mmCIF file of C-alpha atoms in Angstrom:
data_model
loop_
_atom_site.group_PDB
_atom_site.id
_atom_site.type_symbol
_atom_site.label_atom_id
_atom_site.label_comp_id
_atom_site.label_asym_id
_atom_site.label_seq_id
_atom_site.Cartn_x
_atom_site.Cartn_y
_atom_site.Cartn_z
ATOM 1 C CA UNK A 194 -31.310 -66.202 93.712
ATOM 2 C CA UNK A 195 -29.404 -64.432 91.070
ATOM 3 C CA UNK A 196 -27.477 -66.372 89.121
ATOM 4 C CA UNK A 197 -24.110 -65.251 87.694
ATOM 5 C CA UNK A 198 -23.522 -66.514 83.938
ATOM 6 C CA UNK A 199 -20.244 -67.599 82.538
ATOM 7 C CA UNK A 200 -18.199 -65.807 79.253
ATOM 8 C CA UNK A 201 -19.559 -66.490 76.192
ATOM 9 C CA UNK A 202 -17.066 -68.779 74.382
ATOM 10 C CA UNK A 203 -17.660 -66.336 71.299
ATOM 11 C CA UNK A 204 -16.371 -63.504 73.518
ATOM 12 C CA UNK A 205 -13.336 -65.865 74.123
ATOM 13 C CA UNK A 206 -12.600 -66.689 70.238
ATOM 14 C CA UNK A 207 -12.976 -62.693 69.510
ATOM 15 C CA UNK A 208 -10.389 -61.465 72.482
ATOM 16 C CA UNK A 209 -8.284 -64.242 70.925
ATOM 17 C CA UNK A 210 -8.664 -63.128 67.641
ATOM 18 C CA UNK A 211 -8.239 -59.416 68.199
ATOM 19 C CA UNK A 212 -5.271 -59.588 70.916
ATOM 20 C CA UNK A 213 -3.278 -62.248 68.352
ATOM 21 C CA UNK A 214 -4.205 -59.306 65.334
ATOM 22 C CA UNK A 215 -2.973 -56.305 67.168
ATOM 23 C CA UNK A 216 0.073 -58.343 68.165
ATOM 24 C CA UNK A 217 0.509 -59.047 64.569
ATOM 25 C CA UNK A 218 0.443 -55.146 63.789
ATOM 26 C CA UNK A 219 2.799 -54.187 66.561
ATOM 27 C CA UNK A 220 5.677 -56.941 66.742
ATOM 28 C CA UNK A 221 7.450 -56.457 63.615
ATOM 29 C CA UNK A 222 7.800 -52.726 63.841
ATOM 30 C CA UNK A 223 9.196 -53.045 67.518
ATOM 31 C CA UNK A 224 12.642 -52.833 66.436
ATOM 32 C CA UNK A 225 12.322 -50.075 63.612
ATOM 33 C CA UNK A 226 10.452 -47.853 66.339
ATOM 34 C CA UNK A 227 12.836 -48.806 68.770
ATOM 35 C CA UNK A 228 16.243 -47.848 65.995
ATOM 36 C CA UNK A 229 14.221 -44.694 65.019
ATOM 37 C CA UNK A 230 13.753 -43.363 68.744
ATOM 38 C CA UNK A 231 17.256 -43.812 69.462
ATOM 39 C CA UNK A 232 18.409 -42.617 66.006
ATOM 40 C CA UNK A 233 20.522 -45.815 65.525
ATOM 41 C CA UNK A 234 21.220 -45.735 61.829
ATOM 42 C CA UNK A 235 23.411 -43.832 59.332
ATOM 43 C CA UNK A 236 23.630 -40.597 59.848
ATOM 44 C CA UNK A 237 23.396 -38.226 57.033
ATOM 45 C CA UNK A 238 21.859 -35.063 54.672
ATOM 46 C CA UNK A 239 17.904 -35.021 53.576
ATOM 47 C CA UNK A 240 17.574 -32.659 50.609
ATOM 48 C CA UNK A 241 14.132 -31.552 50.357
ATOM 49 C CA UNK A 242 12.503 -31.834 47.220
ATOM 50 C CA UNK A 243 8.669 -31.968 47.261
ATOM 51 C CA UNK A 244 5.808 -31.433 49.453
ATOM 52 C CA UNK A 245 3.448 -33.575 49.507
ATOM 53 C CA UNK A 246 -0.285 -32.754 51.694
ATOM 54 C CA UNK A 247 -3.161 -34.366 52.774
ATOM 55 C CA UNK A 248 -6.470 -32.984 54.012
ATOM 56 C CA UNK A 249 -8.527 -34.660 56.550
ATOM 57 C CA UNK A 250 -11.409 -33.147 57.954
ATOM 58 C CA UNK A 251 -10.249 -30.241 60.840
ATOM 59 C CA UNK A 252 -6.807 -30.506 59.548
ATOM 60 C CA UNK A 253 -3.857 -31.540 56.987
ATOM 61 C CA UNK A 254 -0.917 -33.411 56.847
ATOM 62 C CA UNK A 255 2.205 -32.913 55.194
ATOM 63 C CA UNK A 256 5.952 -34.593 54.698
ATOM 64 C CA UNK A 257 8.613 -34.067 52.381
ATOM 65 C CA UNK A 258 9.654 -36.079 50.047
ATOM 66 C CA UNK A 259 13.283 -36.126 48.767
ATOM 67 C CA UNK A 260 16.662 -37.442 48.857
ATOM 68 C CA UNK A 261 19.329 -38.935 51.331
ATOM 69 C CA UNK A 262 23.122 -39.546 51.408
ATOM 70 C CA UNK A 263 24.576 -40.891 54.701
ATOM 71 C CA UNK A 264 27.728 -38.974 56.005
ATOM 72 C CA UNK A 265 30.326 -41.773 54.539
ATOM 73 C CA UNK A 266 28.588 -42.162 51.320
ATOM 74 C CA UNK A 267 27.537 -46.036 51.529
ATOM 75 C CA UNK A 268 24.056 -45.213 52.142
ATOM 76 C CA UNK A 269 22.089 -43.597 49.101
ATOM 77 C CA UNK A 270 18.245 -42.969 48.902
ATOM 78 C CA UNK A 271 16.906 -41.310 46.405
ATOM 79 C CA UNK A 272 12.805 -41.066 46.997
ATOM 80 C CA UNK A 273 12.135 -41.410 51.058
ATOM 81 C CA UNK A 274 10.235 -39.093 53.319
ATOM 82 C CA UNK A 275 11.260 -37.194 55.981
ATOM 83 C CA UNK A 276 9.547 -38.332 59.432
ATOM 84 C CA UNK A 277 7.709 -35.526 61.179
ATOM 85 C CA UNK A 278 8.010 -33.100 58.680
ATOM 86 C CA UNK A 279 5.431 -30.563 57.873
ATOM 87 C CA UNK A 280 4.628 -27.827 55.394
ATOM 88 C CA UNK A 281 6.331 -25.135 56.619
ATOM 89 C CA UNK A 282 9.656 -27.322 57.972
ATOM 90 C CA UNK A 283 11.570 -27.297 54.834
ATOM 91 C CA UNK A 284 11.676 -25.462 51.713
ATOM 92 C CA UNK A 285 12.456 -27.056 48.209
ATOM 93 C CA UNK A 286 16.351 -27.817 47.712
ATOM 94 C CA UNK A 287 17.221 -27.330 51.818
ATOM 95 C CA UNK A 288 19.303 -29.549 53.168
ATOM 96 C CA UNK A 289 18.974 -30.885 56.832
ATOM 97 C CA UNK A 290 20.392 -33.242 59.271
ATOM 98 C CA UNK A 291 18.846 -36.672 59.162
ATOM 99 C CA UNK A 292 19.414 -40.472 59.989
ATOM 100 C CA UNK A 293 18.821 -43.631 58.195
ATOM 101 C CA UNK A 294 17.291 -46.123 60.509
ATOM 102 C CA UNK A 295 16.734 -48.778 57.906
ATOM 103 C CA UNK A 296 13.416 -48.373 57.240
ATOM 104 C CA UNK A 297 12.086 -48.696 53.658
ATOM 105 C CA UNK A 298 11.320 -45.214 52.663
ATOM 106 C CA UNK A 299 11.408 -43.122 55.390
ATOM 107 C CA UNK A 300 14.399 -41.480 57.557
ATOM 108 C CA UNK A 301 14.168 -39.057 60.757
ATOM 109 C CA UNK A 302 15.743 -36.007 61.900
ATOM 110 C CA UNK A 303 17.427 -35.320 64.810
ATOM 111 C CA UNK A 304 14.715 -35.549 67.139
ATOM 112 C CA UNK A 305 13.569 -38.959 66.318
ATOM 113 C CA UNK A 306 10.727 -40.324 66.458
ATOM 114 C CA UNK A 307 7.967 -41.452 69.145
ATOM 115 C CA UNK A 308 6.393 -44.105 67.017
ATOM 116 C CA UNK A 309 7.177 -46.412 69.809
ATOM 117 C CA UNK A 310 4.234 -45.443 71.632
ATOM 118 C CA UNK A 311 1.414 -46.527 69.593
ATOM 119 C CA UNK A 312 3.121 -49.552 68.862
ATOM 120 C CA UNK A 313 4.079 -50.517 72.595
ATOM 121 C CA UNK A 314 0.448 -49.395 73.551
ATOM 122 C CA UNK A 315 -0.801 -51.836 70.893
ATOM 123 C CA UNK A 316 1.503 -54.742 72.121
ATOM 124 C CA UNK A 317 0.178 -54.481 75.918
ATOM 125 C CA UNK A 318 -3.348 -54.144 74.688
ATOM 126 C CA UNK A 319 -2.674 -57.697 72.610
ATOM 127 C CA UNK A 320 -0.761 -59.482 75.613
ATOM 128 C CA UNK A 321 -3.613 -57.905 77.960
ATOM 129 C CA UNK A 322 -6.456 -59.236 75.816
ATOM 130 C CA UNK A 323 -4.806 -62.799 75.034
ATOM 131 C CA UNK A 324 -4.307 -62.864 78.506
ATOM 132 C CA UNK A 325 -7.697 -61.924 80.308
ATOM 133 C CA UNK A 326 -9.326 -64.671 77.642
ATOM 134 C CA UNK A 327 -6.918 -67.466 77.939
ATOM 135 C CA UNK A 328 -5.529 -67.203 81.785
ATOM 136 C CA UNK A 329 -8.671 -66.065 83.502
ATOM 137 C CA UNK A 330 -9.559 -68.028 85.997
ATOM 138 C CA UNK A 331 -13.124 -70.015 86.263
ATOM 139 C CA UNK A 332 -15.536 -68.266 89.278
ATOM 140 C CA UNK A 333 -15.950 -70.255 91.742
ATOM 141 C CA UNK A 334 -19.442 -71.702 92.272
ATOM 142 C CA UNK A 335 -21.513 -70.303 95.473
ATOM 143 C CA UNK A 336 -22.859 -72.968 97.652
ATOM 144 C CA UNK A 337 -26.261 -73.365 96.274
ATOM 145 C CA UNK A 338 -24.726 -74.123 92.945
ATOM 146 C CA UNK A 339 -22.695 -76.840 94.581
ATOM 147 C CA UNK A 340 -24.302 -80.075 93.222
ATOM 148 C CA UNK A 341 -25.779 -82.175 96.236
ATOM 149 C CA UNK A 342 -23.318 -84.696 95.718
ATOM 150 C CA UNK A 343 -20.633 -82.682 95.990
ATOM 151 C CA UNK A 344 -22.337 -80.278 98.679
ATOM 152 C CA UNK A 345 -19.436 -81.479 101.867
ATOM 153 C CA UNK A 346 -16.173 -81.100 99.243
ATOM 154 C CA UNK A 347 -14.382 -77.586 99.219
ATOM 155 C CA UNK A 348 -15.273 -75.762 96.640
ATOM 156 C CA UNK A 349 -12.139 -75.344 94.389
ATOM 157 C CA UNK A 350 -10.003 -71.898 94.565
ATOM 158 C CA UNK A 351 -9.863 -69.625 92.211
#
């Protein structure tokens, strides 16, 4: 007879652990990914200013780094980076459409931003994890497990 075993209560504690964590990562920056796809912010001029790369093996990344004035004037930045920006975007001193979304250090251009989806594919893989350790139901026991006291009761449903 081949018995089936139960989850490992350490296997619970970890999905617990690791859903709560990437919850954690992804929560707070739901509304700045959210305000930076829609481009719901100040809208204003990003003066490039310097280009700053990084090399990672197979390729490199680069932004711009530089200054921002919003349309009206209120809103003034004067070191932030310009999302999605790569080396050969901008040129030293041009200026370019852009929008303040409130986000410490960084602003976007007209095409926004699709940070949203790592963060919303991080959020359902927390919720799904939480979920398939803390609602799963117990398997139900096959007859020959059924203790013989118990052996005329129904078994209970899943």
């Amino acid at each position: 007879m081949a018995r089936r075993r139960s989850r490992s209560p350490v296997l619970t504690v970890v999905l617990v652990l690791v859903g709560l964590y990437l919850l954690y990562l992804a929560l707070p920056n739901v509304g700045p990914v959210v305000r930076a796809a829609r481009l719901d912010g100040a809208p204003g001029t990003f003066t490039a200013e310097r280009l700053h790369c990084v090399r990672h093996p197979g390729h490199e990344s680069c932004s711009w780094q530089g200054r921002f004035r919003s349309d009206d004037g209120t809103v003034r930045h004067e070191d932030v980076w310009m999302y999605g920006s790569g080396r050969d975007s901008l040129r030293p001193g041009q200026r370019v459409r852009a929008f303040d979304t409130g986000r410490d250090g960084r602003v976007y251009g007209p095409g926004g931003s699709r940070e949203w989806v790592p963060v919303t594919l991080m959020a359902a893989l927390g919720v799904t994890l939480l979920a398939y350790a803390v609602l799963r139901p117990g398997r139900r026991p096959r007859p020959e497990e059924v203790a013989p006291e118990h052996a005329g009761e129904a078994a209970p449903l899943p």
